[in-house]
Protein backbone atom coordinates (compact mmCIF):
# COMPACT_ATOMS: atom_id res chain seq x y z
CA UNK A 1 0.00 0.00 0.00
CA UNK A 2 1.41 3.44 -0.85
CA UNK A 3 2.26 5.65 2.11
CA UNK A 4 2.63 9.36 2.66
CA UNK A 5 5.80 10.69 4.29
CA UNK A 6 6.40 13.81 6.38
CA UNK A 7 9.89 15.14 7.16
CA UNK A 8 11.17 17.54 9.79
CA UNK A 9 14.61 17.94 11.37
CA UNK A 10 16.35 18.61 14.64
CA UNK A 11 19.98 19.35 15.47
CA UNK A 12 21.47 18.26 18.81
CA UNK A 13 25.09 18.22 19.92
CA UNK A 14 26.58 18.13 16.43
CA UNK A 15 24.09 15.44 15.37
CA UNK A 16 21.66 16.09 12.54
CA UNK A 17 18.37 14.23 12.98
CA UNK A 18 16.07 14.03 9.98
CA UNK A 19 12.80 12.45 11.07
CA UNK A 20 10.51 10.89 8.47
CA UNK A 21 7.02 9.81 9.52
CA UNK A 22 4.99 7.40 7.39
CA UNK A 23 1.21 7.44 7.42
CA UNK A 24 -1.09 5.14 5.45
CA UNK A 25 -3.69 6.93 3.29
CA UNK A 26 -6.60 5.67 5.44
CA UNK A 27 -4.98 7.28 8.51
CA UNK A 28 -4.31 10.73 7.04
CA UNK A 29 -7.62 12.40 7.97
CA UNK A 30 -8.05 10.71 11.39
CA UNK A 31 -4.47 11.58 12.36
CA UNK A 32 -4.90 15.21 11.30
CA UNK A 33 -8.08 15.43 13.39
CA UNK A 34 -6.29 13.99 16.44
CA UNK A 35 -3.39 16.41 16.05
CA UNK A 36 -5.60 19.46 15.54
CA UNK A 37 -7.51 18.51 18.69
CA UNK A 38 -4.24 18.92 20.63
CA UNK A 39 -3.86 22.59 19.68
CA UNK A 40 -4.32 25.17 22.40
CA UNK A 41 -6.87 27.93 21.68
CA UNK A 42 -5.44 30.36 19.13
CA UNK A 43 -2.46 28.13 18.25
CA UNK A 44 -1.76 27.29 14.61
CA UNK A 45 0.75 24.47 15.14
CA UNK A 46 2.43 22.18 17.63
CA UNK A 47 6.14 22.86 17.93
CA UNK A 48 7.80 20.68 20.52
CA UNK A 49 10.69 23.03 21.27
CA UNK A 50 8.24 25.75 22.30
CA UNK A 51 6.07 23.60 24.60
CA UNK A 52 6.40 23.40 28.37
CA UNK A 53 7.52 20.09 29.88
CA UNK A 54 4.16 18.82 31.27
CA UNK A 55 2.46 19.57 27.95
CA UNK A 56 5.29 17.85 26.05
CA UNK A 57 4.64 14.66 28.02
CA UNK A 58 0.93 14.78 27.15
CA UNK A 59 1.66 15.53 23.50
CA UNK A 60 4.23 12.78 22.89
CA UNK A 61 2.03 10.21 24.64
CA UNK A 62 -0.89 11.11 22.38
CA UNK A 63 1.25 11.37 19.24
CA UNK A 64 2.97 8.02 19.91
CA UNK A 65 -0.49 6.41 20.03
CA UNK A 66 -1.28 7.46 16.42
CA UNK A 67 -1.10 4.90 13.63
CA UNK A 68 2.15 6.19 12.18
CA UNK A 69 5.78 5.13 12.16
CA UNK A 70 8.92 7.22 12.15
CA UNK A 71 12.47 6.67 10.98
CA UNK A 72 15.29 8.81 12.34
CA UNK A 73 18.22 9.46 9.98
CA UNK A 74 21.32 10.54 11.91
CA UNK A 75 24.50 12.19 10.77
CA UNK A 76 27.35 14.05 12.42
CA UNK A 77 27.64 17.70 11.53
CA UNK A 78 29.11 21.06 12.35
CA UNK A 79 27.47 24.39 11.64
CA UNK A 80 29.32 24.43 8.29
CA UNK A 81 28.43 20.87 7.27
CA UNK A 82 24.82 20.84 8.51
CA UNK A 83 23.27 21.36 5.05
CA UNK A 84 25.45 18.67 3.48
CA UNK A 85 24.51 16.22 6.24
CA UNK A 86 20.82 17.03 5.75
CA UNK A 87 21.08 16.26 2.05
CA UNK A 88 22.78 12.91 2.72
CA UNK A 89 20.01 12.02 5.17
CA UNK A 90 17.35 13.14 2.68
CA UNK A 91 18.86 11.12 -0.15
CA UNK A 92 18.81 7.99 2.02
CA UNK A 93 15.22 8.72 3.07
CA UNK A 94 14.15 8.97 -0.58
CA UNK A 95 15.79 5.63 -1.35
CA UNK A 96 13.83 4.09 1.52
CA UNK A 97 10.60 5.75 0.34
CA UNK A 98 10.99 4.37 -3.16
CA UNK A 99 11.44 0.87 -1.73
CA UNK A 100 8.13 1.36 0.12
CA UNK A 101 6.32 2.64 -3.00
CA UNK A 102 5.59 5.92 -1.25
CA UNK A 103 3.11 8.20 -2.96
CA UNK A 104 3.74 11.63 -1.43
CA UNK A 105 6.53 13.34 0.51
CA UNK A 106 5.98 16.56 2.45
CA UNK A 107 8.96 18.41 3.88
CA UNK A 108 8.76 21.17 6.46
CA UNK A 109 9.70 24.30 4.53
CA UNK A 110 12.94 26.07 5.35
CA UNK A 111 12.14 28.93 2.98
CA UNK A 112 15.15 29.89 0.83
CA UNK A 113 16.98 26.65 1.76
CA UNK A 114 14.28 24.47 0.15
CA UNK A 115 16.22 24.71 -3.10
CA UNK A 116 18.88 22.37 -1.66
CA UNK A 117 16.22 19.75 -0.96
CA UNK A 118 14.76 20.10 -4.45
CA UNK A 119 18.16 19.49 -6.03
CA UNK A 120 18.73 16.40 -3.90
CA UNK A 121 15.24 15.07 -4.65
CA UNK A 122 15.61 15.63 -8.38
CA UNK A 123 18.98 13.89 -8.35
CA UNK A 124 17.73 10.97 -6.24
CA UNK A 125 14.61 10.47 -8.32
CA UNK A 126 16.44 11.03 -11.60
CA UNK A 127 18.26 7.74 -11.18
CA UNK A 128 14.97 5.87 -10.93
CA UNK A 129 12.39 5.03 -13.59
CA UNK A 130 10.09 7.97 -14.20
CA UNK A 131 7.11 5.99 -12.90
CA UNK A 132 8.06 6.15 -9.23
CA UNK A 133 4.83 8.12 -8.64
CA UNK A 134 6.48 9.88 -5.70
CA UNK A 135 5.48 13.52 -5.55
CA UNK A 136 7.01 15.98 -3.12
CA UNK A 137 6.42 19.46 -1.80
CA UNK A 138 7.56 21.82 0.92
CA UNK A 139 4.86 23.14 3.26
CA UNK A 140 4.88 25.22 6.41
CA UNK A 141 4.05 23.20 9.49
CA UNK A 142 1.05 25.46 10.11
CA UNK A 143 -0.60 24.02 7.00
CA UNK A 144 0.22 20.31 7.50
CA UNK A 145 -0.39 18.86 10.98
CA UNK A 146 1.26 15.55 10.10
CA UNK A 147 4.62 17.34 10.10
CA UNK A 148 4.11 17.77 13.85
CA UNK A 149 4.64 14.04 14.35
CA UNK A 150 8.14 14.24 12.88
CA UNK A 151 8.87 17.37 14.91
CA UNK A 152 7.87 15.62 18.16
CA UNK A 153 9.61 12.32 17.40
CA UNK A 154 12.84 14.05 16.34
CA UNK A 155 12.86 16.33 19.38
CA UNK A 156 12.21 13.45 21.80
CA UNK A 157 14.82 11.20 20.21
CA UNK A 158 17.38 14.00 20.37
CA UNK A 159 16.55 14.81 24.00
CA UNK A 160 17.21 11.20 25.01
CA UNK A 161 16.30 9.64 28.35
CA UNK A 162 12.61 9.49 29.23
CA UNK A 163 11.72 11.56 26.16
CA UNK A 164 13.25 8.96 23.85
CA UNK A 165 11.47 6.20 25.77
CA UNK A 166 8.12 7.97 25.33
CA UNK A 167 8.68 8.23 21.56
CA UNK A 168 9.78 4.57 21.21
CA UNK A 169 6.33 3.25 20.13
CA UNK A 170 6.47 5.67 17.21
CA UNK A 171 10.08 5.13 16.09
CA UNK A 172 10.41 2.13 13.80
CA UNK A 173 14.10 2.49 12.92
CA UNK A 174 17.23 4.57 13.29
CA UNK A 175 19.57 4.93 10.33
CA UNK A 176 23.13 6.24 10.62
CA UNK A 177 24.15 8.14 7.49
mmCIF file of C-alpha atoms in Angstrom:
data_model
loop_
_atom_site.group_PDB
_atom_site.id
_atom_site.type_symbol
_atom_site.label_atom_id
_atom_site.label_comp_id
_atom_site.label_asym_id
_atom_site.label_seq_id
_atom_site.Cartn_x
_atom_site.Cartn_y
_atom_site.Cartn_z
ATOM 1 C CA UNK A 1 0.000 0.000 0.000
ATOM 2 C CA UNK A 2 1.408 3.444 -0.847
ATOM 3 C CA UNK A 3 2.260 5.650 2.108
ATOM 4 C CA UNK A 4 2.635 9.361 2.659
ATOM 5 C CA UNK A 5 5.801 10.694 4.292
ATOM 6 C CA UNK A 6 6.397 13.805 6.376
ATOM 7 C CA UNK A 7 9.885 15.135 7.161
ATOM 8 C CA UNK A 8 11.171 17.544 9.795
ATOM 9 C CA UNK A 9 14.608 17.937 11.371
ATOM 10 C CA UNK A 10 16.347 18.613 14.639
ATOM 11 C CA UNK A 11 19.984 19.349 15.469
ATOM 12 C CA UNK A 12 21.475 18.258 18.807
ATOM 13 C CA UNK A 13 25.087 18.217 19.923
ATOM 14 C CA UNK A 14 26.583 18.132 16.425
ATOM 15 C CA UNK A 15 24.091 15.441 15.367
ATOM 16 C CA UNK A 16 21.658 16.087 12.545
ATOM 17 C CA UNK A 17 18.369 14.232 12.976
ATOM 18 C CA UNK A 18 16.069 14.029 9.979
ATOM 19 C CA UNK A 19 12.797 12.446 11.073
ATOM 20 C CA UNK A 20 10.507 10.888 8.474
ATOM 21 C CA UNK A 21 7.015 9.815 9.522
ATOM 22 C CA UNK A 22 4.994 7.403 7.391
ATOM 23 C CA UNK A 23 1.210 7.440 7.423
ATOM 24 C CA UNK A 24 -1.094 5.138 5.455
ATOM 25 C CA UNK A 25 -3.689 6.930 3.288
ATOM 26 C CA UNK A 26 -6.595 5.674 5.438
ATOM 27 C CA UNK A 27 -4.985 7.275 8.512
ATOM 28 C CA UNK A 28 -4.312 10.732 7.038
ATOM 29 C CA UNK A 29 -7.624 12.397 7.965
ATOM 30 C CA UNK A 30 -8.049 10.710 11.389
ATOM 31 C CA UNK A 31 -4.470 11.585 12.363
ATOM 32 C CA UNK A 32 -4.898 15.206 11.296
ATOM 33 C CA UNK A 33 -8.085 15.434 13.387
ATOM 34 C CA UNK A 34 -6.288 13.991 16.436
ATOM 35 C CA UNK A 35 -3.387 16.410 16.051
ATOM 36 C CA UNK A 36 -5.597 19.462 15.536
ATOM 37 C CA UNK A 37 -7.511 18.511 18.689
ATOM 38 C CA UNK A 38 -4.235 18.916 20.627
ATOM 39 C CA UNK A 39 -3.864 22.586 19.679
ATOM 40 C CA UNK A 40 -4.322 25.175 22.398
ATOM 41 C CA UNK A 41 -6.868 27.934 21.678
ATOM 42 C CA UNK A 42 -5.442 30.356 19.134
ATOM 43 C CA UNK A 43 -2.463 28.126 18.246
ATOM 44 C CA UNK A 44 -1.760 27.288 14.615
ATOM 45 C CA UNK A 45 0.752 24.474 15.136
ATOM 46 C CA UNK A 46 2.432 22.185 17.629
ATOM 47 C CA UNK A 47 6.142 22.855 17.927
ATOM 48 C CA UNK A 48 7.800 20.683 20.521
ATOM 49 C CA UNK A 49 10.692 23.025 21.271
ATOM 50 C CA UNK A 50 8.236 25.752 22.302
ATOM 51 C CA UNK A 51 6.075 23.601 24.600
ATOM 52 C CA UNK A 52 6.400 23.404 28.371
ATOM 53 C CA UNK A 53 7.520 20.087 29.884
ATOM 54 C CA UNK A 54 4.155 18.819 31.265
ATOM 55 C CA UNK A 55 2.456 19.569 27.954
ATOM 56 C CA UNK A 56 5.293 17.855 26.050
ATOM 57 C CA UNK A 57 4.636 14.665 28.019
ATOM 58 C CA UNK A 58 0.934 14.775 27.151
ATOM 59 C CA UNK A 59 1.664 15.527 23.495
ATOM 60 C CA UNK A 60 4.230 12.783 22.891
ATOM 61 C CA UNK A 61 2.034 10.205 24.637
ATOM 62 C CA UNK A 62 -0.894 11.111 22.383
ATOM 63 C CA UNK A 63 1.254 11.373 19.244
ATOM 64 C CA UNK A 64 2.968 8.023 19.909
ATOM 65 C CA UNK A 65 -0.491 6.409 20.028
ATOM 66 C CA UNK A 66 -1.275 7.460 16.422
ATOM 67 C CA UNK A 67 -1.100 4.899 13.628
ATOM 68 C CA UNK A 68 2.150 6.188 12.182
ATOM 69 C CA UNK A 69 5.782 5.125 12.164
ATOM 70 C CA UNK A 70 8.924 7.218 12.154
ATOM 71 C CA UNK A 71 12.470 6.673 10.984
ATOM 72 C CA UNK A 72 15.289 8.805 12.343
ATOM 73 C CA UNK A 73 18.220 9.460 9.976
ATOM 74 C CA UNK A 74 21.321 10.540 11.907
ATOM 75 C CA UNK A 75 24.500 12.193 10.765
ATOM 76 C CA UNK A 76 27.351 14.050 12.422
ATOM 77 C CA UNK A 77 27.644 17.702 11.529
ATOM 78 C CA UNK A 78 29.108 21.064 12.354
ATOM 79 C CA UNK A 79 27.470 24.392 11.636
ATOM 80 C CA UNK A 80 29.320 24.435 8.288
ATOM 81 C CA UNK A 81 28.426 20.869 7.275
ATOM 82 C CA UNK A 82 24.819 20.845 8.513
ATOM 83 C CA UNK A 83 23.269 21.359 5.052
ATOM 84 C CA UNK A 84 25.449 18.669 3.482
ATOM 85 C CA UNK A 85 24.507 16.225 6.241
ATOM 86 C CA UNK A 86 20.824 17.031 5.746
ATOM 87 C CA UNK A 87 21.084 16.261 2.048
ATOM 88 C CA UNK A 88 22.777 12.908 2.722
ATOM 89 C CA UNK A 89 20.006 12.018 5.166
ATOM 90 C CA UNK A 90 17.347 13.145 2.682
ATOM 91 C CA UNK A 91 18.864 11.117 -0.147
ATOM 92 C CA UNK A 92 18.809 7.992 2.020
ATOM 93 C CA UNK A 93 15.222 8.721 3.069
ATOM 94 C CA UNK A 94 14.149 8.974 -0.584
ATOM 95 C CA UNK A 95 15.791 5.634 -1.353
ATOM 96 C CA UNK A 96 13.825 4.094 1.522
ATOM 97 C CA UNK A 97 10.605 5.754 0.340
ATOM 98 C CA UNK A 98 10.989 4.370 -3.162
ATOM 99 C CA UNK A 99 11.441 0.874 -1.727
ATOM 100 C CA UNK A 100 8.126 1.355 0.115
ATOM 101 C CA UNK A 101 6.321 2.644 -2.998
ATOM 102 C CA UNK A 102 5.588 5.920 -1.254
ATOM 103 C CA UNK A 103 3.107 8.199 -2.961
ATOM 104 C CA UNK A 104 3.743 11.630 -1.427
ATOM 105 C CA UNK A 105 6.534 13.343 0.507
ATOM 106 C CA UNK A 106 5.979 16.557 2.450
ATOM 107 C CA UNK A 107 8.964 18.411 3.881
ATOM 108 C CA UNK A 108 8.757 21.167 6.460
ATOM 109 C CA UNK A 109 9.699 24.299 4.530
ATOM 110 C CA UNK A 110 12.944 26.067 5.346
ATOM 111 C CA UNK A 111 12.140 28.929 2.976
ATOM 112 C CA UNK A 112 15.153 29.891 0.832
ATOM 113 C CA UNK A 113 16.982 26.652 1.760
ATOM 114 C CA UNK A 114 14.279 24.469 0.152
ATOM 115 C CA UNK A 115 16.222 24.714 -3.100
ATOM 116 C CA UNK A 116 18.882 22.372 -1.658
ATOM 117 C CA UNK A 117 16.217 19.751 -0.965
ATOM 118 C CA UNK A 118 14.758 20.097 -4.455
ATOM 119 C CA UNK A 119 18.163 19.494 -6.029
ATOM 120 C CA UNK A 120 18.727 16.399 -3.897
ATOM 121 C CA UNK A 121 15.243 15.074 -4.646
ATOM 122 C CA UNK A 122 15.614 15.633 -8.379
ATOM 123 C CA UNK A 123 18.984 13.891 -8.346
ATOM 124 C CA UNK A 124 17.731 10.970 -6.244
ATOM 125 C CA UNK A 125 14.609 10.472 -8.318
ATOM 126 C CA UNK A 126 16.436 11.025 -11.598
ATOM 127 C CA UNK A 127 18.264 7.737 -11.181
ATOM 128 C CA UNK A 128 14.968 5.866 -10.934
ATOM 129 C CA UNK A 129 12.389 5.028 -13.587
ATOM 130 C CA UNK A 130 10.087 7.966 -14.203
ATOM 131 C CA UNK A 131 7.112 5.991 -12.904
ATOM 132 C CA UNK A 132 8.062 6.146 -9.225
ATOM 133 C CA UNK A 133 4.833 8.117 -8.641
ATOM 134 C CA UNK A 134 6.477 9.876 -5.704
ATOM 135 C CA UNK A 135 5.478 13.522 -5.552
ATOM 136 C CA UNK A 136 7.009 15.982 -3.120
ATOM 137 C CA UNK A 137 6.416 19.461 -1.803
ATOM 138 C CA UNK A 138 7.558 21.825 0.919
ATOM 139 C CA UNK A 139 4.862 23.139 3.259
ATOM 140 C CA UNK A 140 4.878 25.217 6.406
ATOM 141 C CA UNK A 141 4.045 23.202 9.495
ATOM 142 C CA UNK A 142 1.053 25.462 10.114
ATOM 143 C CA UNK A 143 -0.597 24.021 7.001
ATOM 144 C CA UNK A 144 0.223 20.309 7.503
ATOM 145 C CA UNK A 145 -0.390 18.860 10.983
ATOM 146 C CA UNK A 146 1.263 15.547 10.099
ATOM 147 C CA UNK A 147 4.624 17.344 10.096
ATOM 148 C CA UNK A 148 4.114 17.774 13.848
ATOM 149 C CA UNK A 149 4.637 14.037 14.348
ATOM 150 C CA UNK A 150 8.144 14.245 12.876
ATOM 151 C CA UNK A 151 8.869 17.370 14.910
ATOM 152 C CA UNK A 152 7.871 15.625 18.157
ATOM 153 C CA UNK A 153 9.612 12.319 17.399
ATOM 154 C CA UNK A 154 12.840 14.045 16.345
ATOM 155 C CA UNK A 155 12.860 16.330 19.382
ATOM 156 C CA UNK A 156 12.211 13.451 21.801
ATOM 157 C CA UNK A 157 14.819 11.205 20.214
ATOM 158 C CA UNK A 158 17.384 13.996 20.371
ATOM 159 C CA UNK A 159 16.553 14.810 23.998
ATOM 160 C CA UNK A 160 17.214 11.200 25.015
ATOM 161 C CA UNK A 161 16.298 9.637 28.353
ATOM 162 C CA UNK A 162 12.609 9.487 29.228
ATOM 163 C CA UNK A 163 11.715 11.560 26.162
ATOM 164 C CA UNK A 164 13.248 8.961 23.850
ATOM 165 C CA UNK A 165 11.466 6.201 25.769
ATOM 166 C CA UNK A 166 8.118 7.973 25.333
ATOM 167 C CA UNK A 167 8.676 8.229 21.558
ATOM 168 C CA UNK A 168 9.781 4.573 21.209
ATOM 169 C CA UNK A 169 6.329 3.250 20.127
ATOM 170 C CA UNK A 170 6.470 5.667 17.209
ATOM 171 C CA UNK A 171 10.080 5.129 16.092
ATOM 172 C CA UNK A 172 10.415 2.131 13.797
ATOM 173 C CA UNK A 173 14.095 2.487 12.921
ATOM 174 C CA UNK A 174 17.233 4.569 13.294
ATOM 175 C CA UNK A 175 19.570 4.934 10.329
ATOM 176 C CA UNK A 176 23.129 6.244 10.619
ATOM 177 C CA UNK A 177 24.147 8.138 7.488
#
